[in-house]
Short mmCIF file of C-alpha atoms in Angstrom, two decimals:
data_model
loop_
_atom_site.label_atom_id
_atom_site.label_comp_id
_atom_site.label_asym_id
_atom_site.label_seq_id
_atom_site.Cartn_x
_atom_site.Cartn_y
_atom_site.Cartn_z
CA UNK A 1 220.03 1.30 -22.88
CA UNK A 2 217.93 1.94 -19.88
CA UNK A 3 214.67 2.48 -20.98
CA UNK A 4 211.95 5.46 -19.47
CA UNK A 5 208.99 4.20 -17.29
CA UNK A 6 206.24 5.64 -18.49
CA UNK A 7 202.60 6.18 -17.99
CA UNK A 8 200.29 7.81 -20.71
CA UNK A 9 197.18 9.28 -19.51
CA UNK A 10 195.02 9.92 -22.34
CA UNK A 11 191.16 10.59 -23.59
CA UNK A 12 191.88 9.96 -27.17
CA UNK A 13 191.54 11.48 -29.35
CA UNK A 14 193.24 11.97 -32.96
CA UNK A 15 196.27 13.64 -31.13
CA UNK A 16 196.14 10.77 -28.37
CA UNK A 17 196.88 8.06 -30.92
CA UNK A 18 199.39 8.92 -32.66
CA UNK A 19 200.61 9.76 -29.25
CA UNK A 20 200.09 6.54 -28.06
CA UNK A 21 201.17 4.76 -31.68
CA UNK A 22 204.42 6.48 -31.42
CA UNK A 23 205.12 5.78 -27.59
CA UNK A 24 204.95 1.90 -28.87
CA UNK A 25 207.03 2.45 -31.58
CA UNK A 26 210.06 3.42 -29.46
CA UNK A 27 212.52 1.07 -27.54
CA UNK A 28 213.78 4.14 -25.19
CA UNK A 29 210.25 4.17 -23.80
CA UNK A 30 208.95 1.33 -20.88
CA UNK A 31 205.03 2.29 -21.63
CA UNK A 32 203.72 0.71 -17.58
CA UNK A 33 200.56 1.27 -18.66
CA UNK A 34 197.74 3.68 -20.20
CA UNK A 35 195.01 5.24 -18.21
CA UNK A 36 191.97 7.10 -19.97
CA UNK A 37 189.84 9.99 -18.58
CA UNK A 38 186.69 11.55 -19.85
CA UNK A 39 187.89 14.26 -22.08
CA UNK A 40 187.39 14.33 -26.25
CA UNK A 41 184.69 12.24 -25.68
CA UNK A 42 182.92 10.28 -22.33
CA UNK A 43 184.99 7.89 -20.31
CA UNK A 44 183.59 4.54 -21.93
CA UNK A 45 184.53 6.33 -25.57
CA UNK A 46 187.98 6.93 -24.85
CA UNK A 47 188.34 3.68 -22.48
CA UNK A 48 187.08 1.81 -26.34
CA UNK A 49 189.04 4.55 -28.12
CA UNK A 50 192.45 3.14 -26.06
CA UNK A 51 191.95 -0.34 -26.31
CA UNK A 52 191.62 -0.41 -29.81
CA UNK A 53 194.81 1.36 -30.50
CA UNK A 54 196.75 -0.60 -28.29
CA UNK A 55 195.14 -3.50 -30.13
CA UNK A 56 196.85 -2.54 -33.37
CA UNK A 57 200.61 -2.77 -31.71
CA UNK A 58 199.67 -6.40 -30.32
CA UNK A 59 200.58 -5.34 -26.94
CA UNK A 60 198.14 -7.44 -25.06
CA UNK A 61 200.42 -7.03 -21.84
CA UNK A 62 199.74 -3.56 -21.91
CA UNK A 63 197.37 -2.37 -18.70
CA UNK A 64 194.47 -0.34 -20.26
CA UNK A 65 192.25 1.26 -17.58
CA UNK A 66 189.55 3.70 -17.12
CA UNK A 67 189.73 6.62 -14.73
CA UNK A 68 187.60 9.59 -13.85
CA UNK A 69 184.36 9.87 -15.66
CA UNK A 70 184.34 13.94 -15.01
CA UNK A 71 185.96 17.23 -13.68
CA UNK A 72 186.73 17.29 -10.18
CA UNK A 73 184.33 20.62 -9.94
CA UNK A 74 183.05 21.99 -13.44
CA UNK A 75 180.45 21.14 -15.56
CA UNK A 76 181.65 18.46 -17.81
CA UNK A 77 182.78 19.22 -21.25
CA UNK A 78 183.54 17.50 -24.04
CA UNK A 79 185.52 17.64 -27.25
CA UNK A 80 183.54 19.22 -30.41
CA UNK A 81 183.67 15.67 -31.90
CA UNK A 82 181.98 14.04 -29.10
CA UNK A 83 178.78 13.50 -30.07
CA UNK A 84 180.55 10.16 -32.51
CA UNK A 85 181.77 8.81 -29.33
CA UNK A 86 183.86 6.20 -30.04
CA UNK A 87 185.93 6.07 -33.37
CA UNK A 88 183.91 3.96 -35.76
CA UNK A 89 185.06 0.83 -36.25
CA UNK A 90 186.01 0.69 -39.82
CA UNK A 91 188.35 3.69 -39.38
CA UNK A 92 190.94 1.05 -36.78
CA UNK A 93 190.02 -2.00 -37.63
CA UNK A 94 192.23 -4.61 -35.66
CA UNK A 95 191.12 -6.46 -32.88
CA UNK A 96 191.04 -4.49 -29.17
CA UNK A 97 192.87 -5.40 -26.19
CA UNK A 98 190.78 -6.17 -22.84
CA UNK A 99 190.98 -3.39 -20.70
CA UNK A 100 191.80 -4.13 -17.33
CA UNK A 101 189.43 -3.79 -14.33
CA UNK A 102 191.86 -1.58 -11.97
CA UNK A 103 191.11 2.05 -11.65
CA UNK A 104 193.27 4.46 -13.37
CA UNK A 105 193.49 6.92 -10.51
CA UNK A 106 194.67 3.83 -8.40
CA UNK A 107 196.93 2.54 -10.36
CA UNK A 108 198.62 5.71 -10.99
CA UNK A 109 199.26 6.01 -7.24
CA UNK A 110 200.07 2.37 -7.07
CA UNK A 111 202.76 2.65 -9.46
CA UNK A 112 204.14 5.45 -8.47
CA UNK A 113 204.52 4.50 -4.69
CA UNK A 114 205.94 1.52 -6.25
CA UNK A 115 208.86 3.87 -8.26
CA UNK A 116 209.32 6.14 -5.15
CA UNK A 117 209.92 2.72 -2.87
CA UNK A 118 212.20 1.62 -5.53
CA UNK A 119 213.71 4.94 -6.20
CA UNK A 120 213.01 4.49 -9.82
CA UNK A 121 210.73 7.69 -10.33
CA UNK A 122 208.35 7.34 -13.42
CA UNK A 123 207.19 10.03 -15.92
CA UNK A 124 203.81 10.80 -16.64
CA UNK A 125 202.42 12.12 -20.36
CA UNK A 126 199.33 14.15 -19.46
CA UNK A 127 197.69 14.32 -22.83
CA UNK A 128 194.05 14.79 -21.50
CA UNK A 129 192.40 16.27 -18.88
CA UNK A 130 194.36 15.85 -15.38
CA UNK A 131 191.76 14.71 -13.15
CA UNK A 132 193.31 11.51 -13.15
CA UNK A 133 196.91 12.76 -11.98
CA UNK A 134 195.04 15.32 -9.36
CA UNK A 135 193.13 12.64 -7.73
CA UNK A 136 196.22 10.43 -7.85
CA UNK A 137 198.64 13.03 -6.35
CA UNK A 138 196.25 13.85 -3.38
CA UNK A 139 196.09 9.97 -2.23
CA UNK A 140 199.56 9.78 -0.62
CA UNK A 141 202.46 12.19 -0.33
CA UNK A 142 204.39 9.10 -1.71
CA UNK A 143 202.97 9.35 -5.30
CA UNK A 144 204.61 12.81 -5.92
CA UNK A 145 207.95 11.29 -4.69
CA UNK A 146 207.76 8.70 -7.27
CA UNK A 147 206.61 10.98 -10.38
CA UNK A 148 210.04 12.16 -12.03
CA UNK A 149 208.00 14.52 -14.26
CA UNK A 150 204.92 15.15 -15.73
CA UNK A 151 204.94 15.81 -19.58
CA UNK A 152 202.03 17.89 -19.95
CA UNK A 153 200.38 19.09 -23.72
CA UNK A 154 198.04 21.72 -22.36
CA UNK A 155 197.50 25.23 -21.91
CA UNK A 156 198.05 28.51 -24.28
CA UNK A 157 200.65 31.07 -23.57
CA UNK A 158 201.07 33.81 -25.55
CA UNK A 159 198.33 32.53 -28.39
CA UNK A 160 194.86 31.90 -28.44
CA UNK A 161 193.08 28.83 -27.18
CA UNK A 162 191.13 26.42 -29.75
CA UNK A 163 188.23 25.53 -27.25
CA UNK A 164 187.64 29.18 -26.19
CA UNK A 165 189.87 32.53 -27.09
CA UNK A 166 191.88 31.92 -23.72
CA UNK A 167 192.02 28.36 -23.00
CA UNK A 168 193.31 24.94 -24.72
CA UNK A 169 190.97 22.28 -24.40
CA UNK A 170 192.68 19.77 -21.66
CA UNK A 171 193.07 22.89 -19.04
CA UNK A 172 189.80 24.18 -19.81
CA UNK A 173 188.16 20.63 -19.17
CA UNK A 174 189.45 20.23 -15.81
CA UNK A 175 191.26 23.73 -14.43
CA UNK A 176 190.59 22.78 -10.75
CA UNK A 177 193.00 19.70 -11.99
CA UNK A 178 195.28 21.33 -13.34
CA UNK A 179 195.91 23.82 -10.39
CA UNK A 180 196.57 20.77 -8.31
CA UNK A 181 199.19 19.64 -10.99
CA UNK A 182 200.53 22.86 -11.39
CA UNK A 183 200.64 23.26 -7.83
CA UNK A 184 201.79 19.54 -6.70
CA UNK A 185 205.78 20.19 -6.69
CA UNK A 186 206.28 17.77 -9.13
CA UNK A 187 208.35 18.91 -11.89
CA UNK A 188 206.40 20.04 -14.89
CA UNK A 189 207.04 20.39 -18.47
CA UNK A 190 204.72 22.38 -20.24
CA UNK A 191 203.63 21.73 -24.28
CA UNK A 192 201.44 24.67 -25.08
CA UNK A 193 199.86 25.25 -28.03
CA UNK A 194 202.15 27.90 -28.66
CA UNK A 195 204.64 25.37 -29.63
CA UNK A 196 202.50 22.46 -30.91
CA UNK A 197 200.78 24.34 -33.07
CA UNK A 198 204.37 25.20 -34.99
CA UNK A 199 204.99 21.95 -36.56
CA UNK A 200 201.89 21.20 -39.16
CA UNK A 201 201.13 17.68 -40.54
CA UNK A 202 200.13 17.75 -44.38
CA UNK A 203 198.05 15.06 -46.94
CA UNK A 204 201.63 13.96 -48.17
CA UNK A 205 202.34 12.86 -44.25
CA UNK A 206 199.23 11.22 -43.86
CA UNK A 207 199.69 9.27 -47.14
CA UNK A 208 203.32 8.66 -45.78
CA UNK A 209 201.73 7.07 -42.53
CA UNK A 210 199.25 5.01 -44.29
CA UNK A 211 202.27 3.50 -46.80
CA UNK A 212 204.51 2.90 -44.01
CA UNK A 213 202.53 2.35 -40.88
CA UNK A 214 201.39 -1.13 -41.33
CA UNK A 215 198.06 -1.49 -39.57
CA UNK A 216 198.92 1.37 -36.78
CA UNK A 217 199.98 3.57 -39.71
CA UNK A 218 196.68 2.71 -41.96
CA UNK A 219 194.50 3.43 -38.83
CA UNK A 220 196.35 7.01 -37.85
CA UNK A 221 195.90 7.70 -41.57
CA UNK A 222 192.38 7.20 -41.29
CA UNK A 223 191.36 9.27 -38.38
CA UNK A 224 193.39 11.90 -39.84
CA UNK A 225 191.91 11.97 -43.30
CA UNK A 226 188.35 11.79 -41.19
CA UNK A 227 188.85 14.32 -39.13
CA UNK A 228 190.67 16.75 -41.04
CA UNK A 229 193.05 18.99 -38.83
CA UNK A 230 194.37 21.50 -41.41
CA UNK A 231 192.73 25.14 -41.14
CA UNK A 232 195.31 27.55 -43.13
CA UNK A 233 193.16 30.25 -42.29
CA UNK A 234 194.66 29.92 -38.38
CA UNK A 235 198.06 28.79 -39.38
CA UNK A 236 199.12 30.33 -42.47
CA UNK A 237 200.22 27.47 -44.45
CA UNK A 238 198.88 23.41 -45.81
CA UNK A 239 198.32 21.18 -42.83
CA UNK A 240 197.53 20.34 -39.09
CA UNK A 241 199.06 19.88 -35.98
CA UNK A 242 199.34 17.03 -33.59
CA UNK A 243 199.91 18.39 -30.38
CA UNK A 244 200.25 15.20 -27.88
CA UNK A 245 202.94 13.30 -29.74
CA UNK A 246 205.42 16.37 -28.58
CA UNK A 247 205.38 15.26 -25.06
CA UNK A 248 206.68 11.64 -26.94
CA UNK A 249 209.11 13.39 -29.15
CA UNK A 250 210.46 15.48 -26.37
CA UNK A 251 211.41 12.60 -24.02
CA UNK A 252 213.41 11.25 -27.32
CA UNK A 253 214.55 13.91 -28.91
CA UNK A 254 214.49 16.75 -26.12
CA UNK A 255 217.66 18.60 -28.27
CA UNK A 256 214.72 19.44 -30.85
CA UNK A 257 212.95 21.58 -28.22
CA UNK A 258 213.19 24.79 -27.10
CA UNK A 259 212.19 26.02 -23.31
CA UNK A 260 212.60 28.27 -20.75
CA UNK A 261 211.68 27.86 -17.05
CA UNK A 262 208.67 29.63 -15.79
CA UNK A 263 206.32 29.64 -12.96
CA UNK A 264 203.16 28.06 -14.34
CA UNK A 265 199.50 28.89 -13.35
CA UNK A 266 195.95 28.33 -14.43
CA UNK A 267 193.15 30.39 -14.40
CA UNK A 268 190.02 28.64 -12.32
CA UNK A 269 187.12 31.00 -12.02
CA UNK A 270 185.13 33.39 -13.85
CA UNK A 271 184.97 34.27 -17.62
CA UNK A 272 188.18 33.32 -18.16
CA UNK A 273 188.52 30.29 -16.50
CA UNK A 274 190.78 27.35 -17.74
CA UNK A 275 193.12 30.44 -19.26
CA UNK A 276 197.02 29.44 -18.20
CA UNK A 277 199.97 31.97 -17.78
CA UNK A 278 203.73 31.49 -17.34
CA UNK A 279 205.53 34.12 -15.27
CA UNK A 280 208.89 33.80 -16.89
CA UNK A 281 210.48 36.67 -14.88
CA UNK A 282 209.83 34.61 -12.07
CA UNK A 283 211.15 30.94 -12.92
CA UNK A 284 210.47 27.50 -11.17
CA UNK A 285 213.42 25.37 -11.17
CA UNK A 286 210.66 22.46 -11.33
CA UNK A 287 209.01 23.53 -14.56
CA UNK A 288 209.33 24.79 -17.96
CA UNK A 289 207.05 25.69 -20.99
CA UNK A 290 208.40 24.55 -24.08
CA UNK A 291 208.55 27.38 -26.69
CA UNK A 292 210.22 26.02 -29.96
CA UNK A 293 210.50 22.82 -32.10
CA UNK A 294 212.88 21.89 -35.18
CA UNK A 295 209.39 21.41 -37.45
CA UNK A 296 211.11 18.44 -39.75
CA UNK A 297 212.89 16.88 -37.51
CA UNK A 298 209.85 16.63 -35.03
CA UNK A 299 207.31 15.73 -37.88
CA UNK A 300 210.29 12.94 -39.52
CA UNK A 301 210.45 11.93 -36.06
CA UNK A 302 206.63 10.96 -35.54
CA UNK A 303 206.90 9.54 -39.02
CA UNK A 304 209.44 7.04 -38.14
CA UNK A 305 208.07 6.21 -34.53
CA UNK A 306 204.83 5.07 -36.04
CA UNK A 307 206.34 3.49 -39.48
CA UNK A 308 208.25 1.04 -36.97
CA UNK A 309 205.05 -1.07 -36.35
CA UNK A 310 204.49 -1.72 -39.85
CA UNK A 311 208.53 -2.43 -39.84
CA UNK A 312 208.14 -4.45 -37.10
CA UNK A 313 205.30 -6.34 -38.82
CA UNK A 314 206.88 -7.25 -42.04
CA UNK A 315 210.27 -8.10 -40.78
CA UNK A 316 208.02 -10.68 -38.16
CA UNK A 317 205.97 -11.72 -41.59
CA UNK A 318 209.77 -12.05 -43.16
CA UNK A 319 211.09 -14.43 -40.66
CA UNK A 320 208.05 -16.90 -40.24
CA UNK A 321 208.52 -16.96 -44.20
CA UNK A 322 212.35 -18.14 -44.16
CA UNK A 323 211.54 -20.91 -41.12
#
């Protein structure tokens, strides 16, 4: 099986760990490294916020690295649970891995000049704010050559934002970013909340991650009993989504998705700004907004992604038992 090189840039985030929990969890997926940018929270929050999750896989190989500390040319904003900061600590528990000391942007470029040289182009999961990626992109015309894709959860289509009435929170953070992205060539693959928001997470899944999970599962369970993502006011029925873990699921699974191709903008001025559109009578062979997901396979999917570390766990516990 040849596995898919893979950079996560993140600012977790609930959304960002199971994310990151599930990329771990799956043998189809070569995770290079994971690169954090102020988003959710400030840059040393979600650089602490990665570290510990990584921590609870025991992948101490894995490169954990900050980025860019703001927007390349708004005011900074933050998620509406920013004011915490980092996750408390009895919520993860688990030791954290060491971050390292190179820069995110640069080692984004790095490694992708590395996969165009190679001509092994990687895939990025954008599941933050895309300063990172725009800063990356602009440092040599080689870095775009060696991106196969950027997976991308932002944006809102056809429905209403959750940071503002037109804008998701990752595009609104950072639109200058994201019209660099959008704009870059690279081929794009859109997760709006249009489609995230149609496969909802309920109390019985949670319990299911926390009996499961082992450790990773336990400390998903947590932040997701803390900070309580159902609102059936908004969706209609029991539950919550979790929006980055599609851009996982969808280089698994892409056969539970549903997508059409569309030529993708942003929004980057005035009231309104941070607002994204997809002109579908006008489609970009290069990128796509995802429109539909298979609800239970998706959420059974996620379920069994982040129950393989506490698999993983027991049948290591198993072994050192029968020596």
């Amino acid at each position: 099986m040849r596995r898919i090189p893979v950079i996560i840039d993140t600012d977790p985030g609930v959304d960002d760990a199971a994310a990151i929990l599930m990329a771990l969890g799956s043998p189809e997926l070569d995770v290079l490294g994971i690169t954090t940018v102020a988003g959710n929270v400030g840059l040393s929050a979600t650089l602490t916020n990665a570290c510990r999750i990584v921590g609870l896989t025991g992948r101490t190989d894995l490169p954990v690295m900050a980025g860019a500390r703001g927007p390349l040319m708004r005011d900074q904003v933050f998620g509406k649970y920013a004011a915490i900061g980092a996750f408390p600590v009895p919520l993860l528990g688990g030791p954290a891995v060491v971050p390292s000391s190179e820069n995110a942007v640069r080692f984004i470029a790095r490694t992708a000049r590395a996969a165009a040289e190679a001509g092994t182009p990687l895939t990025i999961c954008a599941i933050g704010p895309l300063t990172n990626i725009a800063l990356a992109l602009g440092m040599h015309p080689d870095v775009g050559r060696g991106i196969r894709r950027i997976v991308c959860m932002g944006g809102a289509i056809a429905t209403q934002g959750h940071r503002t009435p037109w804008a998701e929170f990752n595009i609104y953070a950072d639109p200058h970013a994201a019209e660099i992205v959008f704009g870059s060539g690279v081929p794009l693959v859109l997760f709006p909340l249009d489609v995230t928001t149609q496969a909802l997470f309920t109390e019985a899944h949670v319990a299911e991650f926390r009996a499961r999970g082992g450790a990773a599962g336990r400390a998903l369970a947590n932040l997701l009993t803390e900070y309580d993502r159902s609102d059936p006011e908004r969706y209609g029925r029991p539950g919550g989504p979790l929006h980055d873990p599609m851009t996982i699921a969808w280089l698994l699974r892409p056969e539970l998705f549903t997508g059409r191709g569309a030529r993708i903008g942003v929004q980057v001025g005035g009231a309104t700004s941070g607002s994204t559109f997809a002109d579908f009578k006008a489609p970009s062979p290069r990128s796509a907004v995802i429109t539909g997901v298979d609800e239970a396979a998706y959420v059974a999917l996620v379920l069994d992604r982040i129950a393989a570390h506490g698999a993983g766990r027991a049948a290591a516990s198993q072994k050192v038992e029968t020596e």
